[in-house]
Structure formats: C-alpha cells, structure tokens
PDB file of C-alpha atoms and ligand atoms in Angstrom:
ATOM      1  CA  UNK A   1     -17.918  20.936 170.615  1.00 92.00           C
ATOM      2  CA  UNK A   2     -17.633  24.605 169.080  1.00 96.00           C
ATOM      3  CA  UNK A   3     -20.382  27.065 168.784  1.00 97.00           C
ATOM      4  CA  UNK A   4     -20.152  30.052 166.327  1.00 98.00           C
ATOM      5  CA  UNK A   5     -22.354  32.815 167.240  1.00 97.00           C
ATOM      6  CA  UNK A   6     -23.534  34.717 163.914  1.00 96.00           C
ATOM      7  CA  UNK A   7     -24.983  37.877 163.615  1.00 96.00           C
ATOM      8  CA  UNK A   8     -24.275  41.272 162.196  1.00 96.00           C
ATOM      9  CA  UNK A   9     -22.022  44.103 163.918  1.00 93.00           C
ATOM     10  CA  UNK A  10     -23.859  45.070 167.107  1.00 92.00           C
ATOM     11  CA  UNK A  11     -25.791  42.164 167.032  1.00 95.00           C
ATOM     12  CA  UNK A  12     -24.623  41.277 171.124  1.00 94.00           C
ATOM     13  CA  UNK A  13     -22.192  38.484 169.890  1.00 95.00           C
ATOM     14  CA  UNK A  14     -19.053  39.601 172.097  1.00 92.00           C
ATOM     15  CA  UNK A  15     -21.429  40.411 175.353  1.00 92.00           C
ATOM     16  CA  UNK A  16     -23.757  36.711 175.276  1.00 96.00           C
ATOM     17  CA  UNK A  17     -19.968  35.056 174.209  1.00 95.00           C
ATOM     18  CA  UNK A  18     -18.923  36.367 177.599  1.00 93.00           C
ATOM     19  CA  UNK A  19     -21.581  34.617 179.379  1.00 93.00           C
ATOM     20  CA  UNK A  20     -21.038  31.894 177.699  1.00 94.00           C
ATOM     21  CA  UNK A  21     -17.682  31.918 178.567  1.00 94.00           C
ATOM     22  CA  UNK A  22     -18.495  32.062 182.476  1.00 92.00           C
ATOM     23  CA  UNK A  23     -21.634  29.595 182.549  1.00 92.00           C
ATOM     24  CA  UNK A  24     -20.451  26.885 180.128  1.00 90.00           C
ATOM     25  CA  UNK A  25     -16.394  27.300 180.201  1.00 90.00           C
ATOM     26  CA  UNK A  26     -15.528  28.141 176.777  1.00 95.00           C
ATOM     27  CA  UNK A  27     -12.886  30.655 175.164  1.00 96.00           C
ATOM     28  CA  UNK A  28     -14.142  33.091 173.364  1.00 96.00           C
ATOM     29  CA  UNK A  29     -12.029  33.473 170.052  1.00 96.00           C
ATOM     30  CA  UNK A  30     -13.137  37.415 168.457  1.00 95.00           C
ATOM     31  CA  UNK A  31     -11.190  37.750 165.721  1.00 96.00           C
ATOM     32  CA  UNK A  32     -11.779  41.314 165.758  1.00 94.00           C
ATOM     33  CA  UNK A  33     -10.505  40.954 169.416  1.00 93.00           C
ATOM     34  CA  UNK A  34      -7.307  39.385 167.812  1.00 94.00           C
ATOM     35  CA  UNK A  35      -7.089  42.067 164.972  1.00 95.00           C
ATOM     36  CA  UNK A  36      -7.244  44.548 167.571  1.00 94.00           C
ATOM     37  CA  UNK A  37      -4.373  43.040 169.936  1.00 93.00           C
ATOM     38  CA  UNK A  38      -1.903  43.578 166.449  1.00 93.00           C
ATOM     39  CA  UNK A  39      -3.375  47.165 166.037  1.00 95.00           C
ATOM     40  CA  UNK A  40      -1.807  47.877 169.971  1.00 93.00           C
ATOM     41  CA  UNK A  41       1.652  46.508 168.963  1.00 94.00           C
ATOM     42  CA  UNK A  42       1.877  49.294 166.413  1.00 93.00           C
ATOM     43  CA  UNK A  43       4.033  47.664 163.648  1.00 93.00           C
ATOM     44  CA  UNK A  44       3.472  48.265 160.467  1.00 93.00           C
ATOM     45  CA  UNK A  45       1.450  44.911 160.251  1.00 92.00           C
ATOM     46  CA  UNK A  46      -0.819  46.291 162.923  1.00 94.00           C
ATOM     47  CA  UNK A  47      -1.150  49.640 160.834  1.00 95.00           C
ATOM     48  CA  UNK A  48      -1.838  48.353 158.174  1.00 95.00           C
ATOM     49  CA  UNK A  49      -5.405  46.370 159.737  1.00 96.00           C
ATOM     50  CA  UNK A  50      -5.992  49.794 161.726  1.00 96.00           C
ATOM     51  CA  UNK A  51      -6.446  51.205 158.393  1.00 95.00           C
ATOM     52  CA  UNK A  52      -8.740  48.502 157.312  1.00 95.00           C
ATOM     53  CA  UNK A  53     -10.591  48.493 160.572  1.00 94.00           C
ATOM     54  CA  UNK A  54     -11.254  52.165 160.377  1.00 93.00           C
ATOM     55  CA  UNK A  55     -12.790  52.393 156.660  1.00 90.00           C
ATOM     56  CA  UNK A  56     -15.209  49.214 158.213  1.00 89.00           C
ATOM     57  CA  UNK A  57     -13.282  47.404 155.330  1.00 91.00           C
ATOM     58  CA  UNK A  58     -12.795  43.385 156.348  1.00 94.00           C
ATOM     59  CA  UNK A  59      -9.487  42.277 156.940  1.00 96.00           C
ATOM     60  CA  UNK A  60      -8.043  39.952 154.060  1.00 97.00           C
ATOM     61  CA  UNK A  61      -8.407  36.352 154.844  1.00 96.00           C
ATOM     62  CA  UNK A  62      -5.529  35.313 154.511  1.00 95.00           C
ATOM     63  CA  UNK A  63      -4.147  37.362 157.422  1.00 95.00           C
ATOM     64  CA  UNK A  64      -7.531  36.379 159.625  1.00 96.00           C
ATOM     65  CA  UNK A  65      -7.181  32.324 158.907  1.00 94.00           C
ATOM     66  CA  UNK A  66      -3.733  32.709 160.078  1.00 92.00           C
ATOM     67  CA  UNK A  67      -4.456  34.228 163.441  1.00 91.00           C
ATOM     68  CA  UNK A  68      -7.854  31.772 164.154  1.00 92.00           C
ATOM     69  CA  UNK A  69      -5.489  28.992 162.802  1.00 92.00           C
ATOM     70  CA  UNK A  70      -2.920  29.359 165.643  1.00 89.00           C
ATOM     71  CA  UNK A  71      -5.852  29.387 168.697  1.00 90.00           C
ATOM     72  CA  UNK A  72      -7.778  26.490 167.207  1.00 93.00           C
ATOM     73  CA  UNK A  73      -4.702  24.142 167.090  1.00 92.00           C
ATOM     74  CA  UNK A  74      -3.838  25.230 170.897  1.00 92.00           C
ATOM     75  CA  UNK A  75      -4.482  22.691 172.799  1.00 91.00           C
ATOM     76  CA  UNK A  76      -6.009  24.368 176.022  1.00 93.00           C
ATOM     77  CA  UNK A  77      -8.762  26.015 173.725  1.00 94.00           C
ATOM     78  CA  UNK A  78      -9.669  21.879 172.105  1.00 94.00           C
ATOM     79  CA  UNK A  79     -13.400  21.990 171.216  1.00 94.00           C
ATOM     80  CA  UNK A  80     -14.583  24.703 173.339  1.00 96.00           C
ATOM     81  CA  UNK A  81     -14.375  27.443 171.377  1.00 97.00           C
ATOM     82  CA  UNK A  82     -17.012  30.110 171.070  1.00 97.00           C
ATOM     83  CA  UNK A  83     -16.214  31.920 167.363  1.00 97.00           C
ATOM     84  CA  UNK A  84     -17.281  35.499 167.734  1.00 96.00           C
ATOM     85  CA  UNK A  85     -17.090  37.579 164.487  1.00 96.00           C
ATOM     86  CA  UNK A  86     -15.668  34.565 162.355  1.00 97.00           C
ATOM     87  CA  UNK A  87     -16.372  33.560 159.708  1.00 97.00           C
ATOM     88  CA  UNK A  88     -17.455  36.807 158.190  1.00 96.00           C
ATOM     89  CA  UNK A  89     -18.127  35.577 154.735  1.00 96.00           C
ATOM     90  CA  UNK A  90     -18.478  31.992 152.628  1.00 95.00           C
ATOM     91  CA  UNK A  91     -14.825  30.939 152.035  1.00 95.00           C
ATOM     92  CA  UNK A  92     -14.504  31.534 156.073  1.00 97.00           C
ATOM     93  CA  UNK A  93     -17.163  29.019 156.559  1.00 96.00           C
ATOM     94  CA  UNK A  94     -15.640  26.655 154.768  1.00 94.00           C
ATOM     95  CA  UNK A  95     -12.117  27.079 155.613  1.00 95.00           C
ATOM     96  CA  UNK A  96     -13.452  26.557 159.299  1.00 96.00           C
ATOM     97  CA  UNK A  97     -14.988  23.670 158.490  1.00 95.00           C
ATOM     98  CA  UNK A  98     -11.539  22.694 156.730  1.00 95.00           C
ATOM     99  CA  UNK A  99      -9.474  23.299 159.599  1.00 95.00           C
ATOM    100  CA  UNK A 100     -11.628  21.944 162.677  1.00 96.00           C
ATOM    101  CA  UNK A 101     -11.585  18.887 160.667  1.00 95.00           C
ATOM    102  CA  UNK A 102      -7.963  18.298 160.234  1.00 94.00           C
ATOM    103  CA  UNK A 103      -7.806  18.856 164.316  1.00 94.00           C
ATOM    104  CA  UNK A 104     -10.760  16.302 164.944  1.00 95.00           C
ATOM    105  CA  UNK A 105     -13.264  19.097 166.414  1.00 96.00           C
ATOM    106  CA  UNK A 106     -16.460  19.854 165.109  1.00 95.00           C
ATOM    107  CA  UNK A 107     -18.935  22.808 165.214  1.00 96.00           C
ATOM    108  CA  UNK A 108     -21.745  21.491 167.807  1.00 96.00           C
ATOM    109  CA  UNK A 109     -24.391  25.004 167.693  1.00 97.00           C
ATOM    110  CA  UNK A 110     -24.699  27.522 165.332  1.00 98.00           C
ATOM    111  CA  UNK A 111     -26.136  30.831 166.935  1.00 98.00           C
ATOM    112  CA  UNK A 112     -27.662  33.733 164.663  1.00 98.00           C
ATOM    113  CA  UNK A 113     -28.662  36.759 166.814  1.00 97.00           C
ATOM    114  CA  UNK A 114     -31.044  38.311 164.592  1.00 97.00           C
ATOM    115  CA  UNK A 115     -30.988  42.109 164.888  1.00 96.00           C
ATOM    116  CA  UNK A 116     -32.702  45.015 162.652  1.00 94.00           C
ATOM    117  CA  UNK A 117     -30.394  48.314 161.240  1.00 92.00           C
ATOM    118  CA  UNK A 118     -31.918  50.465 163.639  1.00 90.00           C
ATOM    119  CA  UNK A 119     -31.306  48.967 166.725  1.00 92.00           C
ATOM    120  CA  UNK A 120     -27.473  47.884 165.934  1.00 92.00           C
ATOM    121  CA  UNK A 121     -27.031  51.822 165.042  1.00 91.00           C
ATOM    122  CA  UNK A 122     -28.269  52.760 168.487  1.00 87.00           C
ATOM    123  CA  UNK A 123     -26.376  49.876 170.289  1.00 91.00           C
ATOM    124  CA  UNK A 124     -22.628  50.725 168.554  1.00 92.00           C
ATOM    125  CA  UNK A 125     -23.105  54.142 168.476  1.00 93.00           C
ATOM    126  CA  UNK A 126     -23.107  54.053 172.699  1.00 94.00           C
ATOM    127  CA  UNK A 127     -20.505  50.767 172.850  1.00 93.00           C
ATOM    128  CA  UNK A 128     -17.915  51.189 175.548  1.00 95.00           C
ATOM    129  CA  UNK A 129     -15.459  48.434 176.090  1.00 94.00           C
ATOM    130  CA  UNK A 130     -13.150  47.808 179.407  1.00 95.00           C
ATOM    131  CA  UNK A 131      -9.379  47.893 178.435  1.00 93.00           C
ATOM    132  CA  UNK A 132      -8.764  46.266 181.559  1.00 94.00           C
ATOM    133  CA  UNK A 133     -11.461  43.388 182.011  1.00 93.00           C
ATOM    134  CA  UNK A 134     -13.228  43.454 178.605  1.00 90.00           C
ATOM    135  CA  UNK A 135     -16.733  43.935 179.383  1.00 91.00           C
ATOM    136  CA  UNK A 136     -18.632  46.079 177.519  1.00 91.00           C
ATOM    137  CA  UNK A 137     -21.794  48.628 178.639  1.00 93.00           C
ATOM    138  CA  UNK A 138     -23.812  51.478 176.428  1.00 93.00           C
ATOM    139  CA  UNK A 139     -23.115  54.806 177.495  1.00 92.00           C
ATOM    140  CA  UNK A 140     -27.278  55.120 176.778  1.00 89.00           C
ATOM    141  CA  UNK A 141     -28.578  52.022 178.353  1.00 88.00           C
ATOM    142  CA  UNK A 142     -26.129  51.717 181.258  1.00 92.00           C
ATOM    143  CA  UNK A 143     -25.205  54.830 182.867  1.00 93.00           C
ATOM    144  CA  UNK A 144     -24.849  53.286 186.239  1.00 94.00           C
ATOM    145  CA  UNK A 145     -22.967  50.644 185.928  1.00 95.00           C
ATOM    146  CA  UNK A 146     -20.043  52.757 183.978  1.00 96.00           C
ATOM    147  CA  UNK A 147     -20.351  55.603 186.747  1.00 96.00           C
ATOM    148  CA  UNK A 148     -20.034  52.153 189.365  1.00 96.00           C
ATOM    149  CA  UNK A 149     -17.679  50.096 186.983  1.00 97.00           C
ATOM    150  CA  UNK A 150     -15.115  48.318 189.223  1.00 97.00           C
ATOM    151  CA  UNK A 151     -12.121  48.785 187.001  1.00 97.00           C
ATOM    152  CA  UNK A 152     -13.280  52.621 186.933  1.00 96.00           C
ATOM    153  CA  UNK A 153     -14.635  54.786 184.228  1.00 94.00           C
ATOM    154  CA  UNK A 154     -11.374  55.821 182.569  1.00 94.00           C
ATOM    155  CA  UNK A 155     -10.839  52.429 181.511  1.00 96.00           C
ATOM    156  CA  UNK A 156     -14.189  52.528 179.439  1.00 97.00           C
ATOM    157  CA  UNK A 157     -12.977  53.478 175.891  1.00 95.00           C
ATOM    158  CA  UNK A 158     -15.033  53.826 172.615  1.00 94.00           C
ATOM    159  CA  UNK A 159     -13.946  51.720 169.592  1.00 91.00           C
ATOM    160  CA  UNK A 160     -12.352  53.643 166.682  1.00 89.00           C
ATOM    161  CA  UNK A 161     -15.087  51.854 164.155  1.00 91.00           C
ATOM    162  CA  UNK A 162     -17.867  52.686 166.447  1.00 92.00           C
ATOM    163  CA  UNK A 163     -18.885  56.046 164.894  1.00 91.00           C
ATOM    164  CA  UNK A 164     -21.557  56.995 162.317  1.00 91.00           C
ATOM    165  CA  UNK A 165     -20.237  56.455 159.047  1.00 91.00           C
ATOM    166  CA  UNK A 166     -18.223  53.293 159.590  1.00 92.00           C
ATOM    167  CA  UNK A 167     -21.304  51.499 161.307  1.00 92.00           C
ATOM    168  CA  UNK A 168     -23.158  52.292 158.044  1.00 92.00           C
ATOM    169  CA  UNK A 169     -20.293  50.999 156.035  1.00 92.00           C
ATOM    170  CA  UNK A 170     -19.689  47.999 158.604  1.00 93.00           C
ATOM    171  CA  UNK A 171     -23.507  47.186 158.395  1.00 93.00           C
ATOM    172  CA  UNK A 172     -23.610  47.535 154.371  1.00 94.00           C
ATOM    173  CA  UNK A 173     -20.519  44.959 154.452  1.00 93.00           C
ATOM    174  CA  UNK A 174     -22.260  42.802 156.578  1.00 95.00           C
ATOM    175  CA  UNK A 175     -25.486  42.537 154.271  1.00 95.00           C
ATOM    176  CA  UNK A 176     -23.354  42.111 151.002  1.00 95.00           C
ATOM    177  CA  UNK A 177     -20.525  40.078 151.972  1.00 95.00           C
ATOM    178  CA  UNK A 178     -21.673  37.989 155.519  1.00 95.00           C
ATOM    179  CA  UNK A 179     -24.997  37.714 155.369  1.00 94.00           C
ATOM    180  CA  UNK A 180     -25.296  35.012 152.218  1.00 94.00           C
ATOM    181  CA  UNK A 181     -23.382  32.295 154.925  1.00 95.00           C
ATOM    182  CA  UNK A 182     -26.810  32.103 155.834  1.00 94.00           C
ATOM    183  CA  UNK A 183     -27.621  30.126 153.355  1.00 91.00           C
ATOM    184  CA  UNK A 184     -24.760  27.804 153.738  1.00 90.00           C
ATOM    185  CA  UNK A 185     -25.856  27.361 157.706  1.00 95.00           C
ATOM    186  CA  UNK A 186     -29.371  27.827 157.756  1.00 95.00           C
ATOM    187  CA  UNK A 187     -29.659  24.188 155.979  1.00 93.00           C
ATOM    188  CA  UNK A 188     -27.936  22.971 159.022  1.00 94.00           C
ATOM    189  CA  UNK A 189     -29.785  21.163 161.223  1.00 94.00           C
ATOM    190  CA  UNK A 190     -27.531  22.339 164.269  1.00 96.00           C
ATOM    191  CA  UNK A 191     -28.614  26.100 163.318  1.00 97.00           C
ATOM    192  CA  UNK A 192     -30.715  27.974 165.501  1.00 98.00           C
ATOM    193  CA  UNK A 193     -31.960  31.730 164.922  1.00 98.00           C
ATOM    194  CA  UNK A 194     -32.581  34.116 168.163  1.00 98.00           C
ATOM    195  CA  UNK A 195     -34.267  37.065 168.220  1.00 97.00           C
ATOM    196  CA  UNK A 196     -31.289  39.435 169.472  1.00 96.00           C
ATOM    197  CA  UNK A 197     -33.526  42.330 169.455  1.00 95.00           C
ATOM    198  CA  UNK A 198     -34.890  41.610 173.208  1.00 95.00           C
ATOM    199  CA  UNK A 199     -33.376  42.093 176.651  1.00 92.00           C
ATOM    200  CA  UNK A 200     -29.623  40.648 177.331  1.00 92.00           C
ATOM    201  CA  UNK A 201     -30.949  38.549 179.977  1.00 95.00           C
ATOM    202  CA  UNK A 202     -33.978  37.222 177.274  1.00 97.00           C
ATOM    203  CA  UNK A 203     -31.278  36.607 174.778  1.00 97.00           C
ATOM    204  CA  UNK A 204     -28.577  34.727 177.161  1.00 97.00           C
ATOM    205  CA  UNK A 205     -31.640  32.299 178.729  1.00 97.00           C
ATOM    206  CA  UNK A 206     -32.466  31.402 175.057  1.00 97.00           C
ATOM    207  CA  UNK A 207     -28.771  30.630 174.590  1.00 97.00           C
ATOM    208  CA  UNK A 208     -28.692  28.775 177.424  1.00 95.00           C
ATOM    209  CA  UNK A 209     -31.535  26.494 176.425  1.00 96.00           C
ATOM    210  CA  UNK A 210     -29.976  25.886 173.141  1.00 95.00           C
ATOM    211  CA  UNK A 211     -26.858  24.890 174.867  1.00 93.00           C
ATOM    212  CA  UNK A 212     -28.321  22.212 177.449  1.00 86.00           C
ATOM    213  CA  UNK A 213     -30.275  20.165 175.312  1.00 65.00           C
TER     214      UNK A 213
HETATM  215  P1  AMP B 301     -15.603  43.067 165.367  1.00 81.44           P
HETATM  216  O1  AMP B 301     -14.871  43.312 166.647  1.00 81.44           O
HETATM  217  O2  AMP B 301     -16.015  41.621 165.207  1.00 81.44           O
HETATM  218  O3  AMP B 301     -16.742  44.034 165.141  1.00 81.44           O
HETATM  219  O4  AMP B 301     -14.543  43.343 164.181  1.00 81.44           O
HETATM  220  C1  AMP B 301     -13.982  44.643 163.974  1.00 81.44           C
HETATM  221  C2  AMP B 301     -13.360  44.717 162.596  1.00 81.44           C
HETATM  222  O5  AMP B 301     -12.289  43.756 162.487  1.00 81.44           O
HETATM  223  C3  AMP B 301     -14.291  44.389 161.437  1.00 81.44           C
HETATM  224  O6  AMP B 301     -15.092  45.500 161.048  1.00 81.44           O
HETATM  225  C4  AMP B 301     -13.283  43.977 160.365  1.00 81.44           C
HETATM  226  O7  AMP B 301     -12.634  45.113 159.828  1.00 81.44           O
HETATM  227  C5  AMP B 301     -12.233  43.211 161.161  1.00 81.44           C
HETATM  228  N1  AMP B 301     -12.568  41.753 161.257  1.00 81.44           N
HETATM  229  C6  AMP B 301     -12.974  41.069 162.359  1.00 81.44           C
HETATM  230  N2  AMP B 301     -13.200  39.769 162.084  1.00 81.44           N
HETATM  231  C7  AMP B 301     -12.933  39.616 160.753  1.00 81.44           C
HETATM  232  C8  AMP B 301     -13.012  38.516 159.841  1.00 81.44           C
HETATM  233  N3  AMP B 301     -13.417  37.297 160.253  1.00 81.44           N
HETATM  234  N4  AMP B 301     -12.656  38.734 158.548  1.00 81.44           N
HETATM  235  C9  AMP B 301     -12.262  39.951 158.131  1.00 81.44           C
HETATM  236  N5  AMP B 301     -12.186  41.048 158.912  1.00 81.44           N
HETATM  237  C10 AMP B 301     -12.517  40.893 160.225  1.00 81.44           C
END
C-alpha cells in the first residue's frame, strides 16, 4: 500500500518521509525532489521549472504527472511509495487515483501534517538540505548537528525557494490551490490529521502508530 503525506510547504513532509523510508521500507517519491533533479541537468526543460520554482509558481501538471507516472509504474517502487509534495491540487488527486488504479496499487494512509503560517515561515526560512545524503537540519534549531554533519558542512545548501518572499507566495499557493484536496480526502476514512506543529520525534511516533495498526 501507498501513503501520501499532505501538508503545506514546511509542514516536515520530506524529513518524517525519510523515516519512513528507514523504519517501514518505502521510497520516497518528492516530486519537488524530481523537479529539482531536471533543474541540475540545466536544459532548457530544466530552466524553464527553475523559473517556476523560483516565483513559488507550481509546475504545470502535465509535466509533474509525467515524471510521478514513470516511478509509479517501476516495478521496484510497487505499492510502497511514500508521495511527498504530490498531489498539490484536485485534478492531482484524482489523476493519482487514476493511475494507481490502472497498475493495481492503492493508497493505504493518508497523512496531513497540520502546521500554522508562523511556524512553516520559521522552519523554511532556516532549511538546509545535504547534496550528498539528503537529510535536511535548520540552521536555528540544529546548530550542532550541521557543525558535526558527517558528509560536512559545505554540503549543507539552502534551497533557492527558501527565502522570504517566495515562502509567502509558496504558502498563499498552498491555501488557494492545495488546500481544498482536503475536502476530497478528509471524507476518507483512511485519512488521518497530525498535529505537525510538535517535536520531530512526537510527530514520527504518531506516524508510526498510524502505520502499524
Ligand atoms: P517541494 O520540494 O515539495 O517544496 O516543491 C518545490 C517546488 O516544486 C514547488 O514550490 C513547486 O514549484 C514545484 N512542485 C513540486 N511538486 C509539485 C506538484 N505536485 N505540482 C506542481 N508543482 C510542484
């Protein structure tokens, strides 16, 4: 079974996926991740969704089904697949629900990390993310453990989107355009709400529960 964890930007949807990844052996499939990857290769494809990116603009669609497309029908990923940042408004939802059942998998949990403005400001604005093993820390809440990080500190790098005005844009986005697939899920009886406001270690137990029933 599939879990999508929902939530707005900041919410702690790429850092619980990751121990989700570890404790229950899933794949985590961030289509921001993904989006990101093209950005790197620098063609004008990957220009074009840096420009996007940057503006905290969504990516079209059709170019975001196409890339979640080719990881759910691969074989190694089958019905463990944790969707991080996808879908991101209603015709995602569906379209998920479209293509995991033309490839026989279903969506088992549906995760909402429920997080207020002011908190996802503070969290973003100190993100830094590993290029080399992925993890992410906040330069405000985790000082340590990026002076000790194994990979070393150099490898810690902000996120282009993570500043100021894009959060605000990313967040206003968010309410207009993702937040009404609440509707569509809440009704579900496999939907459960978290409060992603607490401690990581609060959140991920919660998770956890919700997992092993
Ligand atoms: P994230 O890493 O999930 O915060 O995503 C970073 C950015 O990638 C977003 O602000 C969007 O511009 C784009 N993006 C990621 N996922 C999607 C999606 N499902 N649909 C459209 N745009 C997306």
């Amino acid at each position: 079974m599939n879990i999508i964890l929902f939530g707005p930007p900041g919410a702690g949807k790429g850092t619980q996926a990751q121990f989700i990844v570890k404790k229950h052996n899933y794949f985590q499939l961030s289509t921001g991740d993904l989006l990101r990857d093209e950005v790197k290769l620098k063609t004008p494809f990957g220009e074009k969704i840096e420009k996007l990116i940057s503006n905290g603009k969504f990516v079209s669609d059709e170019t975001v089904n196409t890339l979640l497309r080719k990881s759910i029908t691969n074989l190694k990923f089958r019905d463990r697949i944790i969707f991080d940042g996808y879908p991101r408004n209603v015709e995602q939802a569906k379209n998920l629900e479209l293509i995991l059942g033309e490839f026989n998998q279903t969506i088992g949990h549906i995760i909402f990390l429920n997080v207020s403005k002011d908190i996802i400001e503070k969290r973003i604005m100190g993100r830094m993310t590993c290029d080399k093993c992925n993890i992410t820390l906040n330069e405000f809440f985790n000082k340590e453990q990026i002076d000790l990080h194994p990979c070393g500190k150099d490898f810690l790098k902000k996120r282009k989107d993570d500043n100021f005005d894009v959060v605000v844009a990313r967040y206003e986005t968010y309410m207009k355009t993702t937040q009404p697939i609440l509707d569509f899920y809440s009704k579900k009886e496999n939907f459960t709400e978290i409060d992603g406001a607490v401690e990581i270690e609060q959140i991920t137990n919660k998770i956890n529960d919700v997992l092993n029933v």
